mmCIF file of C-alpha atoms and ligand atoms in Angstrom:
data_model
loop_
_atom_site.group_PDB
_atom_site.id
_atom_site.type_symbol
_atom_site.label_atom_id
_atom_site.label_comp_id
_atom_site.label_asym_id
_atom_site.label_seq_id
_atom_site.Cartn_x
_atom_site.Cartn_y
_atom_site.Cartn_z
ATOM 1 C CA UNK A 214 -0.107 -0.036 0.155
ATOM 2 C CA UNK A 215 2.750 2.260 0.778
ATOM 3 C CA UNK A 216 4.257 1.951 -2.903
ATOM 4 C CA UNK A 217 1.812 4.540 -4.121
ATOM 5 C CA UNK A 218 3.015 7.079 -1.258
ATOM 6 C CA UNK A 219 5.882 9.297 -1.380
ATOM 7 C CA UNK A 220 4.708 12.256 0.389
ATOM 8 C CA UNK A 221 6.949 13.298 3.385
ATOM 9 C CA UNK A 222 4.855 16.291 4.248
ATOM 10 C CA UNK A 223 0.925 16.660 4.075
ATOM 11 C CA UNK A 224 0.273 20.404 3.585
ATOM 12 C CA UNK A 225 -3.036 20.577 1.268
ATOM 13 C CA UNK A 226 -5.162 18.304 -0.847
ATOM 14 C CA UNK A 227 -4.622 20.438 -4.088
ATOM 15 C CA UNK A 228 -2.348 18.023 -5.767
ATOM 16 C CA UNK A 229 -3.458 14.823 -4.072
ATOM 17 C CA UNK A 230 -4.037 12.017 -6.450
ATOM 18 C CA UNK A 231 -6.715 9.279 -6.684
ATOM 19 C CA UNK A 232 -4.076 6.688 -5.743
ATOM 20 C CA UNK A 233 -3.223 8.991 -2.715
ATOM 21 C CA UNK A 234 -6.874 9.006 -1.508
ATOM 22 C CA UNK A 235 -7.310 5.448 -2.110
ATOM 23 C CA UNK A 236 -4.082 4.504 0.045
ATOM 24 C CA UNK A 237 -5.160 6.657 2.996
ATOM 25 C CA UNK A 238 -8.663 5.412 2.888
ATOM 26 C CA UNK A 239 -7.313 1.548 2.816
ATOM 27 C CA UNK A 240 -4.652 2.097 5.455
ATOM 28 C CA UNK A 241 -7.248 4.067 7.679
ATOM 29 C CA UNK A 242 -9.619 1.109 7.146
ATOM 30 C CA UNK A 243 -6.922 -1.375 8.476
ATOM 31 C CA UNK A 244 -6.360 1.004 11.560
ATOM 32 C CA UNK A 245 -10.131 0.920 12.031
ATOM 33 C CA UNK A 246 -9.841 -2.669 12.815
ATOM 34 C CA UNK A 247 -7.112 -2.243 14.986
ATOM 35 C CA UNK A 248 -9.122 0.373 16.907
ATOM 36 C CA UNK A 249 -11.751 -2.267 17.480
ATOM 37 C CA UNK A 250 -9.729 -4.640 19.151
ATOM 38 C CA UNK A 251 -9.297 -5.058 22.719
ATOM 39 C CA UNK A 252 -5.890 -3.714 22.776
ATOM 40 C CA UNK A 253 -5.932 -0.862 20.615
ATOM 41 C CA UNK A 254 -2.209 -0.181 20.011
ATOM 42 C CA UNK A 255 0.436 -1.090 17.341
ATOM 43 C CA UNK A 256 4.094 -0.790 17.588
ATOM 44 C CA UNK A 257 4.450 0.995 14.218
ATOM 45 C CA UNK A 258 6.074 4.270 15.341
ATOM 46 C CA UNK A 259 7.643 3.004 18.566
ATOM 47 C CA UNK A 260 10.707 5.093 19.425
ATOM 48 C CA UNK A 261 9.379 8.045 17.258
ATOM 49 C CA UNK A 262 8.417 11.553 18.383
ATOM 50 C CA UNK A 263 5.183 13.210 17.143
ATOM 51 C CA UNK A 264 4.900 16.915 18.387
ATOM 52 C CA UNK A 265 1.642 18.768 18.419
ATOM 53 C CA UNK A 266 2.307 22.367 17.774
ATOM 54 C CA UNK A 267 -1.047 24.075 17.954
ATOM 55 C CA UNK A 268 -0.738 27.681 17.929
ATOM 56 C CA UNK A 269 -4.492 27.927 17.646
ATOM 57 C CA UNK A 270 -7.184 26.494 19.926
ATOM 58 C CA UNK A 271 -8.678 23.069 19.113
ATOM 59 C CA UNK A 272 -10.656 20.146 20.916
ATOM 60 C CA UNK A 273 -11.115 17.460 18.537
ATOM 61 C CA UNK A 274 -8.386 17.860 16.105
ATOM 62 C CA UNK A 275 -5.291 17.971 18.785
ATOM 63 C CA UNK A 276 -6.702 15.296 20.883
ATOM 64 C CA UNK A 277 -7.315 13.052 17.679
ATOM 65 C CA UNK A 278 -3.838 13.520 16.482
ATOM 66 C CA UNK A 279 -2.588 12.980 20.155
ATOM 67 C CA UNK A 280 -4.459 9.564 20.374
ATOM 68 C CA UNK A 281 -3.542 8.679 16.935
ATOM 69 C CA UNK A 282 0.385 8.751 17.645
ATOM 70 C CA UNK A 283 -0.179 7.166 21.036
ATOM 71 C CA UNK A 284 -2.140 4.261 19.502
ATOM 72 C CA UNK A 285 0.881 3.823 16.934
ATOM 73 C CA UNK A 286 3.317 3.775 20.192
ATOM 74 C CA UNK A 287 4.905 7.042 19.440
ATOM 75 C CA UNK A 288 5.983 9.482 21.969
ATOM 76 C CA UNK A 289 4.068 12.668 22.055
ATOM 77 C CA UNK A 290 4.755 16.273 22.861
ATOM 78 C CA UNK A 291 2.039 18.700 23.195
ATOM 79 C CA UNK A 292 2.646 22.347 22.927
ATOM 80 C CA UNK A 293 0.492 25.241 24.408
ATOM 81 C CA UNK A 294 1.166 28.590 22.992
ATOM 82 C CA UNK A 295 -0.239 30.521 26.112
ATOM 83 C CA UNK A 296 2.607 28.786 28.215
ATOM 84 C CA UNK A 297 5.128 28.749 25.638
ATOM 85 C CA UNK A 298 8.311 30.925 24.999
ATOM 86 C CA UNK A 299 6.255 32.445 22.220
ATOM 87 C CA UNK A 300 4.899 34.834 24.943
ATOM 88 C CA UNK A 301 8.651 35.866 25.258
ATOM 89 C CA UNK A 302 8.964 36.472 21.667
ATOM 90 C CA UNK A 303 10.574 33.542 20.261
ATOM 91 C CA UNK A 304 9.498 32.935 16.442
ATOM 92 C CA UNK A 305 7.399 30.195 15.187
ATOM 93 C CA UNK A 306 10.502 28.844 13.195
ATOM 94 C CA UNK A 307 12.626 28.782 16.540
ATOM 95 C CA UNK A 308 10.104 26.979 18.340
ATOM 96 C CA UNK A 309 9.959 24.494 15.400
ATOM 97 C CA UNK A 310 13.472 24.155 15.466
ATOM 98 C CA UNK A 311 13.597 23.700 19.351
ATOM 99 C CA UNK A 312 11.200 20.708 18.890
ATOM 100 C CA UNK A 313 13.480 19.306 16.133
ATOM 101 C CA UNK A 314 16.617 19.526 18.454
ATOM 102 C CA UNK A 315 14.685 17.344 20.870
ATOM 103 C CA UNK A 316 14.395 14.591 18.114
ATOM 104 C CA UNK A 317 11.126 15.115 16.796
ATOM 105 C CA UNK A 318 10.151 12.975 13.642
ATOM 106 C CA UNK A 319 6.742 14.246 12.952
ATOM 107 C CA UNK A 320 5.157 17.920 13.630
ATOM 108 C CA UNK A 321 1.469 18.347 13.584
ATOM 109 C CA UNK A 322 0.627 22.067 13.073
ATOM 110 C CA UNK A 323 -2.339 24.271 13.372
ATOM 111 C CA UNK A 324 -2.004 28.090 13.084
ATOM 112 C CA UNK A 325 -4.397 30.875 12.589
ATOM 113 C CA UNK A 326 -2.208 32.024 9.587
ATOM 114 C CA UNK A 327 -2.236 30.316 6.294
ATOM 115 C CA UNK A 328 1.103 29.001 5.279
ATOM 116 C CA UNK A 329 2.813 28.398 8.626
ATOM 117 C CA UNK A 330 3.058 24.646 8.495
ATOM 118 C CA UNK A 331 4.523 25.053 4.738
ATOM 119 C CA UNK A 332 6.988 27.662 6.001
ATOM 120 C CA UNK A 333 8.056 24.898 8.745
ATOM 121 C CA UNK A 334 8.079 22.177 6.252
ATOM 122 C CA UNK A 335 10.401 24.398 3.794
ATOM 123 C CA UNK A 336 12.625 25.306 6.918
ATOM 124 C CA UNK A 337 13.130 21.302 7.766
ATOM 125 C CA UNK A 338 13.629 20.538 4.015
ATOM 126 C CA UNK A 339 16.168 23.431 3.935
ATOM 127 C CA UNK A 340 17.841 21.892 7.234
ATOM 128 C CA UNK A 341 18.135 18.490 5.410
ATOM 129 C CA UNK A 342 16.377 16.752 8.269
ATOM 130 C CA UNK A 343 13.775 14.393 7.431
ATOM 131 C CA UNK A 344 10.893 15.713 9.574
ATOM 132 C CA UNK A 345 7.230 15.268 8.478
ATOM 133 C CA UNK A 346 5.136 18.244 8.887
ATOM 134 C CA UNK A 347 1.275 17.707 8.756
ATOM 135 C CA UNK A 348 -1.158 20.840 8.391
ATOM 136 C CA UNK A 349 -3.815 20.475 11.025
ATOM 137 C CA UNK A 350 -5.653 23.666 9.790
ATOM 138 C CA UNK A 351 -3.826 27.024 8.644
ATOM 139 C CA UNK A 352 -5.922 30.033 8.780
ATOM 140 C CA UNK A 353 -8.423 30.103 6.076
ATOM 141 C CA UNK A 354 -6.269 27.858 3.728
ATOM 142 C CA UNK A 355 -6.831 24.030 4.263
ATOM 143 C CA UNK A 356 -7.427 21.387 6.850
ATOM 144 C CA UNK A 357 -6.613 17.982 4.997
ATOM 145 C CA UNK A 358 -6.782 15.445 7.644
ATOM 146 C CA UNK A 359 -10.457 16.904 8.328
ATOM 147 C CA UNK A 360 -11.393 16.183 4.742
ATOM 148 C CA UNK A 361 -9.630 13.049 4.668
ATOM 149 C CA UNK A 362 -11.713 11.964 7.733
ATOM 150 C CA UNK A 363 -14.934 13.166 6.112
ATOM 151 C CA UNK A 364 -14.080 11.198 3.154
ATOM 152 C CA UNK A 365 -13.405 7.954 5.137
ATOM 153 C CA UNK A 366 -16.778 8.607 6.932
ATOM 154 C CA UNK A 367 -18.737 8.646 3.843
ATOM 155 C CA UNK A 368 -16.533 6.015 1.913
ATOM 156 C CA UNK A 369 -17.037 3.495 4.687
ATOM 157 C CA UNK A 370 -20.638 4.077 4.849
ATOM 158 C CA UNK A 371 -21.085 3.288 1.281
ATOM 159 C CA UNK A 372 -18.680 0.197 1.491
ATOM 160 C CA UNK A 373 -17.200 -0.634 4.873
ATOM 161 C CA UNK A 374 -14.838 -3.293 3.388
ATOM 162 C CA UNK A 375 -13.472 -1.337 0.617
ATOM 163 C CA UNK A 376 -13.601 2.408 1.109
ATOM 164 C CA UNK A 377 -12.561 4.203 -1.999
ATOM 165 C CA UNK A 378 -12.613 7.416 -3.803
ATOM 166 C CA UNK A 379 -14.676 6.243 -6.838
ATOM 167 C CA UNK A 380 -17.658 5.162 -4.520
ATOM 168 C CA UNK A 381 -18.680 8.969 -4.390
ATOM 169 C CA UNK A 382 -18.669 9.233 -8.239
ATOM 170 C CA UNK A 383 -22.256 10.928 -9.248
ATOM 171 C CA UNK A 384 -23.210 11.426 -5.629
ATOM 172 C CA UNK A 385 -24.730 14.683 -5.055
ATOM 173 C CA UNK A 386 -22.886 16.578 -1.904
ATOM 174 C CA UNK A 387 -24.267 19.838 -0.483
ATOM 175 C CA UNK A 388 -21.735 21.894 1.475
ATOM 176 C CA UNK A 389 -23.787 24.525 3.562
ATOM 177 C CA UNK A 390 -22.585 27.607 5.350
ATOM 178 C CA UNK A 391 -19.715 29.874 5.944
ATOM 179 C CA UNK A 392 -17.617 28.426 2.782
ATOM 180 C CA UNK A 393 -15.760 31.998 2.625
ATOM 181 C CA UNK A 394 -13.924 31.375 6.190
ATOM 182 C CA UNK A 395 -13.520 27.680 6.038
ATOM 183 C CA UNK A 396 -10.527 25.703 5.626
ATOM 184 C CA UNK A 397 -12.459 22.424 5.914
ATOM 185 C CA UNK A 398 -14.549 23.504 2.851
ATOM 186 C CA UNK A 399 -11.393 24.414 0.829
ATOM 187 C CA UNK A 400 -9.792 20.783 1.528
ATOM 188 C CA UNK A 401 -13.142 19.161 1.002
ATOM 189 C CA UNK A 402 -13.572 20.706 -2.351
ATOM 190 C CA UNK A 403 -10.486 19.160 -3.700
ATOM 191 C CA UNK A 404 -11.436 15.641 -2.417
ATOM 192 C CA UNK A 405 -15.026 15.536 -3.421
ATOM 193 C CA UNK A 406 -14.362 17.266 -6.565
ATOM 194 C CA UNK A 407 -11.820 14.323 -7.136
ATOM 195 C CA UNK A 408 -13.933 11.824 -6.336
ATOM 196 C CA UNK A 409 -16.545 12.601 -9.474
ATOM 197 C CA UNK A 410 -19.162 13.648 -6.869
ATOM 198 C CA UNK A 411 -21.025 16.820 -7.769
ATOM 199 C CA UNK A 412 -20.563 19.351 -5.178
ATOM 200 C CA UNK A 413 -22.889 21.961 -4.673
ATOM 201 C CA UNK A 414 -22.133 24.947 -2.374
ATOM 202 C CA UNK A 415 -24.889 26.891 -0.380
ATOM 203 C CA UNK A 416 -24.976 29.966 1.783
ATOM 204 C CA UNK A 417 -25.634 33.722 1.661
ATOM 205 C CA UNK A 418 -23.551 35.682 -1.099
ATOM 206 C CA UNK A 419 -21.220 37.220 1.481
ATOM 207 C CA UNK A 420 -20.201 33.839 2.747
ATOM 208 C CA UNK A 421 -20.101 31.950 -0.691
ATOM 209 C CA UNK A 422 -18.622 34.443 -3.016
ATOM 210 C CA UNK A 423 -18.651 34.173 -6.791
ATOM 211 C CA UNK A 424 -14.778 33.435 -6.834
ATOM 212 C CA UNK A 425 -15.559 29.981 -5.428
ATOM 213 C CA UNK A 426 -16.773 29.207 -8.924
ATOM 214 C CA UNK A 427 -13.043 29.016 -9.883
ATOM 215 C CA UNK A 428 -11.686 27.498 -6.794
ATOM 216 C CA UNK A 429 -10.880 23.896 -8.027
ATOM 217 C CA UNK A 430 -8.973 24.926 -10.943
ATOM 218 C CA UNK A 431 -5.538 23.314 -11.405
ATOM 219 C CA UNK A 432 -2.431 25.290 -11.822
ATOM 220 C CA UNK A 433 -1.341 24.802 -15.433
ATOM 221 C CA UNK A 434 2.057 25.585 -17.356
ATOM 222 C CA UNK A 435 0.493 28.776 -17.830
ATOM 223 C CA UNK A 436 0.237 29.571 -14.301
ATOM 224 C CA UNK A 437 -3.540 30.195 -14.212
ATOM 225 C CA UNK A 438 -5.931 27.170 -13.994
ATOM 226 C CA UNK A 439 -9.154 26.553 -15.967
ATOM 227 C CA UNK A 440 -12.723 26.818 -14.988
ATOM 228 C CA UNK A 441 -14.184 23.781 -13.203
ATOM 229 C CA UNK A 442 -15.847 21.726 -15.672
ATOM 230 C CA UNK A 443 -15.497 24.353 -18.502
ATOM 231 C CA UNK A 444 -13.249 21.970 -20.620
ATOM 232 C CA UNK A 445 -12.920 18.787 -22.301
ATOM 233 C CA UNK A 446 -10.662 16.316 -20.837
ATOM 234 C CA UNK A 447 -6.985 16.746 -22.167
ATOM 235 C CA UNK A 448 -4.961 13.396 -21.399
ATOM 236 C CA UNK A 449 -1.878 15.497 -22.409
ATOM 237 C CA UNK A 450 -2.074 17.465 -19.153
ATOM 238 C CA UNK A 451 1.006 16.569 -17.282
ATOM 239 C CA UNK A 452 -0.805 17.557 -13.920
ATOM 240 C CA UNK A 453 -3.444 16.144 -11.943
ATOM 241 C CA UNK A 454 -5.418 13.849 -14.265
ATOM 242 C CA UNK A 455 -8.614 15.114 -12.524
ATOM 243 C CA UNK A 456 -8.111 18.614 -13.796
ATOM 244 C CA UNK A 457 -11.032 18.797 -16.204
ATOM 245 C CA UNK A 458 -13.774 16.787 -14.612
ATOM 246 C CA UNK A 459 -14.455 18.457 -11.445
ATOM 247 C CA UNK A 460 -18.204 19.442 -11.083
ATOM 248 C CA UNK A 461 -18.785 22.345 -8.527
ATOM 249 C CA UNK A 462 -21.986 24.389 -8.504
ATOM 250 C CA UNK A 463 -22.806 27.586 -6.156
ATOM 251 C CA UNK A 464 -26.110 28.393 -4.758
ATOM 252 C CA UNK A 465 -27.271 31.515 -2.820
ATOM 253 C CA UNK A 466 -30.351 29.419 -1.479
ATOM 254 C CA UNK A 467 -30.621 26.303 0.091
ATOM 255 C CA UNK A 468 -33.257 24.185 -1.852
ATOM 256 C CA UNK A 469 -31.407 23.810 -5.255
ATOM 257 C CA UNK A 470 -28.440 22.374 -3.226
ATOM 258 C CA UNK A 471 -30.331 19.844 -1.185
ATOM 259 C CA UNK A 472 -32.797 18.560 -3.702
ATOM 260 C CA UNK A 473 -31.872 14.851 -4.029
ATOM 261 C CA UNK A 474 -28.542 15.447 -2.329
ATOM 262 C CA UNK A 475 -26.796 12.369 -0.773
ATOM 263 C CA UNK A 476 -24.940 14.075 1.742
ATOM 264 C CA UNK A 477 -25.023 17.335 3.543
ATOM 265 C CA UNK A 478 -22.102 18.804 5.103
ATOM 266 C CA UNK A 479 -22.795 21.998 7.231
ATOM 267 C CA UNK A 480 -20.229 24.279 8.357
ATOM 268 C CA UNK A 481 -20.043 26.556 11.509
ATOM 269 C CA UNK A 482 -20.381 30.279 11.134
ATOM 270 C CA UNK A 483 -16.815 31.301 11.946
ATOM 271 C CA UNK A 484 -17.660 34.497 13.733
ATOM 272 C CA UNK A 485 -14.069 34.755 15.076
ATOM 273 C CA UNK A 486 -12.782 35.305 11.311
ATOM 274 C CA UNK A 487 -15.863 37.530 10.469
ATOM 275 C CA UNK A 488 -14.233 40.852 10.138
ATOM 276 C CA UNK A 489 -17.375 42.879 8.992
ATOM 277 C CA UNK A 490 -20.946 42.278 9.348
ATOM 278 C CA UNK A 491 -21.781 39.516 6.870
ATOM 279 C CA UNK A 492 -25.032 38.474 8.181
ATOM 280 C CA UNK A 493 -28.296 40.010 9.409
ATOM 281 C CA UNK A 494 -28.308 37.881 12.533
ATOM 282 C CA UNK A 495 -28.076 34.275 13.621
ATOM 283 C CA UNK A 496 -31.782 33.706 13.491
ATOM 284 C CA UNK A 497 -32.019 35.120 10.009
ATOM 285 C CA UNK A 498 -29.264 32.652 9.125
ATOM 286 C CA UNK A 499 -31.120 29.772 10.373
ATOM 287 C CA UNK A 500 -34.163 30.589 8.914
ATOM 288 C CA UNK A 501 -32.644 30.688 5.504
ATOM 289 C CA UNK A 502 -29.952 28.230 5.687
ATOM 290 C CA UNK A 503 -30.250 26.095 8.786
ATOM 291 C CA UNK A 504 -30.688 22.488 8.225
ATOM 292 C CA UNK A 505 -33.929 21.224 9.759
ATOM 293 C CA UNK A 506 -36.027 17.975 9.369
ATOM 294 C CA UNK A 507 -38.504 19.694 7.104
ATOM 295 C CA UNK A 508 -35.688 20.856 4.605
ATOM 296 C CA UNK A 509 -34.225 17.358 4.716
ATOM 297 C CA UNK A 510 -37.399 16.028 2.887
ATOM 298 C CA UNK A 511 -35.877 17.794 -0.359
ATOM 299 C CA UNK A 512 -32.912 15.346 -0.128
ATOM 300 C CA UNK A 513 -32.514 11.799 -1.034
ATOM 301 C CA UNK A 514 -34.365 9.808 1.678
ATOM 302 C CA UNK A 515 -31.098 8.056 2.741
ATOM 303 C CA UNK A 516 -29.440 11.481 3.173
ATOM 304 C CA UNK A 517 -26.531 11.869 5.895
ATOM 305 C CA UNK A 518 -25.567 15.042 7.397
ATOM 306 C CA UNK A 519 -21.820 15.897 8.276
ATOM 307 C CA UNK A 520 -20.481 18.614 10.344
ATOM 308 C CA UNK A 521 -16.668 18.980 11.476
ATOM 309 C CA UNK A 522 -17.545 20.628 14.941
ATOM 310 C CA UNK A 523 -17.695 22.726 16.776
ATOM 311 C CA UNK A 524 -21.265 23.141 16.109
ATOM 312 C CA UNK A 525 -23.319 26.007 16.903
ATOM 313 C CA UNK A 526 -26.404 24.168 17.772
ATOM 314 C CA UNK A 527 -29.861 25.398 16.502
ATOM 315 C CA UNK A 528 -27.798 27.881 13.877
ATOM 316 C CA UNK A 529 -26.383 25.599 11.243
ATOM 317 C CA UNK A 530 -28.252 22.686 12.093
ATOM 318 C CA UNK A 531 -31.448 22.086 14.493
ATOM 319 C CA UNK A 532 -30.213 20.526 17.580
ATOM 320 C CA UNK A 533 -32.288 17.282 17.483
ATOM 321 C CA UNK A 534 -31.099 16.515 13.998
ATOM 322 C CA UNK A 535 -27.597 16.626 15.146
ATOM 323 C CA UNK A 536 -28.362 13.918 17.539
ATOM 324 C CA UNK A 537 -30.243 11.920 15.409
ATOM 325 C CA UNK A 538 -28.471 8.789 14.436
ATOM 326 C CA UNK A 539 -30.663 8.144 11.363
ATOM 327 C CA UNK A 540 -29.452 11.113 9.890
ATOM 328 C CA UNK A 541 -26.138 12.358 11.520
ATOM 329 C CA UNK A 542 -22.615 11.153 10.943
ATOM 330 C CA UNK A 543 -21.198 13.758 13.483
ATOM 331 C CA UNK A 544 -19.763 11.484 16.004
ATOM 332 C CA UNK A 545 -18.638 8.818 13.502
ATOM 333 C CA UNK A 546 -16.517 11.788 11.975
ATOM 334 C CA UNK A 547 -14.843 12.114 15.379
ATOM 335 C CA UNK A 548 -14.330 8.332 15.462
ATOM 336 C CA UNK A 549 -13.009 8.131 12.059
ATOM 337 C CA UNK A 550 -10.482 10.879 12.849
ATOM 338 C CA UNK A 551 -8.184 8.730 14.737
ATOM 339 C CA UNK A 552 -7.938 5.991 12.253
ATOM 340 C CA UNK A 553 -7.406 8.549 9.413
ATOM 341 C CA UNK A 554 -4.826 10.196 11.435
ATOM 342 C CA UNK A 555 -2.989 7.087 12.464
ATOM 343 C CA UNK A 556 -2.981 6.273 8.662
ATOM 344 C CA UNK A 557 -1.437 9.820 7.855
ATOM 345 C CA UNK A 558 1.196 9.323 10.423
ATOM 346 C CA UNK A 559 1.993 6.145 9.573
ATOM 347 C CA UNK A 560 2.257 6.836 5.758
ATOM 348 C CA UNK A 561 4.420 9.874 6.493
ATOM 349 C CA UNK A 562 6.603 7.809 8.601
ATOM 350 C CA UNK A 563 7.199 5.240 6.034
ATOM 351 C CA UNK A 564 7.675 7.732 3.086
ATOM 352 C CA UNK A 565 10.881 7.063 1.263
ATOM 353 C CA UNK A 566 11.010 10.560 0.150
HETATM 354 C C1 NCD B 1030 -12.833 23.147 12.110
HETATM 355 C C2 NCD B 1030 -11.544 24.071 12.232
HETATM 356 O O1 NCD B 1030 -10.822 24.205 13.239
HETATM 357 O O2 NCD B 1030 -11.088 24.343 10.892
HETATM 358 N N1 NCD B 1030 -12.871 22.209 13.224
HETATM 359 C C3 NCD B 1030 -12.164 21.081 13.300
HETATM 360 O O3 NCD B 1030 -11.071 21.063 12.941
HETATM 361 N N2 NCD B 1030 -12.867 19.949 13.613
HETATM 362 C C4 NCD B 1030 -14.101 23.942 11.598
HETATM 363 C C5 NCD B 1030 -14.556 24.995 12.764
HETATM 364 O O4 NCD B 1030 -13.605 25.594 13.355
HETATM 365 O O5 NCD B 1030 -15.504 25.469 12.369
#
């Protein structure tokens, strides 16, 4: 399985190939089996050090990475910015180098500014050290492990034995809410459109700006990408083979996005990132874009709901729906997170590059 993997860092899903997605899904599925045993631990990363450098707050992502590293028998270091030397003026790169000097093998990094994990990865490469860097959420840029756990949650539901990207082909997936500020949405746009699913974004125009229509364009030799689904397949493309087949639609009302949807992913209104008044009120938002039982009737009868958490109960989604196992995959997402993060740490640790 690791033959198809030569990624030392996981920073973005923009250039992930179908083989890489499938490798993550299959590896996570074998770790899911490990996690169902009485002894939920394997010696894979014994003697290695995984440092969780979370410069921004987190509940599930940080704990999930910590547990994943522990289940692989790694030693874990947890960094808390409030009580660290950052408060004494140390730079982020110096903090990373401090962890490097202690023998860290992998760094899991979250930061409120986009690009910090990339900058640390560049520094590790420049120093010629084999330290893998994993982006656990950087500003409004990307959150690859979240999108991969979402993908794993959906594909294991469709086929628990063989979760794979192609299971999503032609499924309709609605992503509803604050797309503008969401790194989860950006990573999911890459993975879900790579699967051949139809992805429909819905939210108020202030939170789903028109520029997202061009989001899943691929970089080309000319430097600029092509509009999603606007060109015929071009087998001569030297870049991602998926470049011309991504299906992405934007809606400024909920109904067309929900109609016959197979999966609905709701996103938190990220009030901490809203610099101006983008919404009349939370009540108004719920009235227009909140997911309720009534609105779900528009979807495929087997529709399932996802939310990366944390949830504003009664805003993005009605409170009772969130806890309804017939529809909600929210706790499965959290459970999947551990297996997927074990897979990522394992694959990065075994990368030959
Ligand atoms: C998300 C994040 O931090 O980007 N949460 C998460 O990691 N599960 C989404 C959010 O904060 O709304």
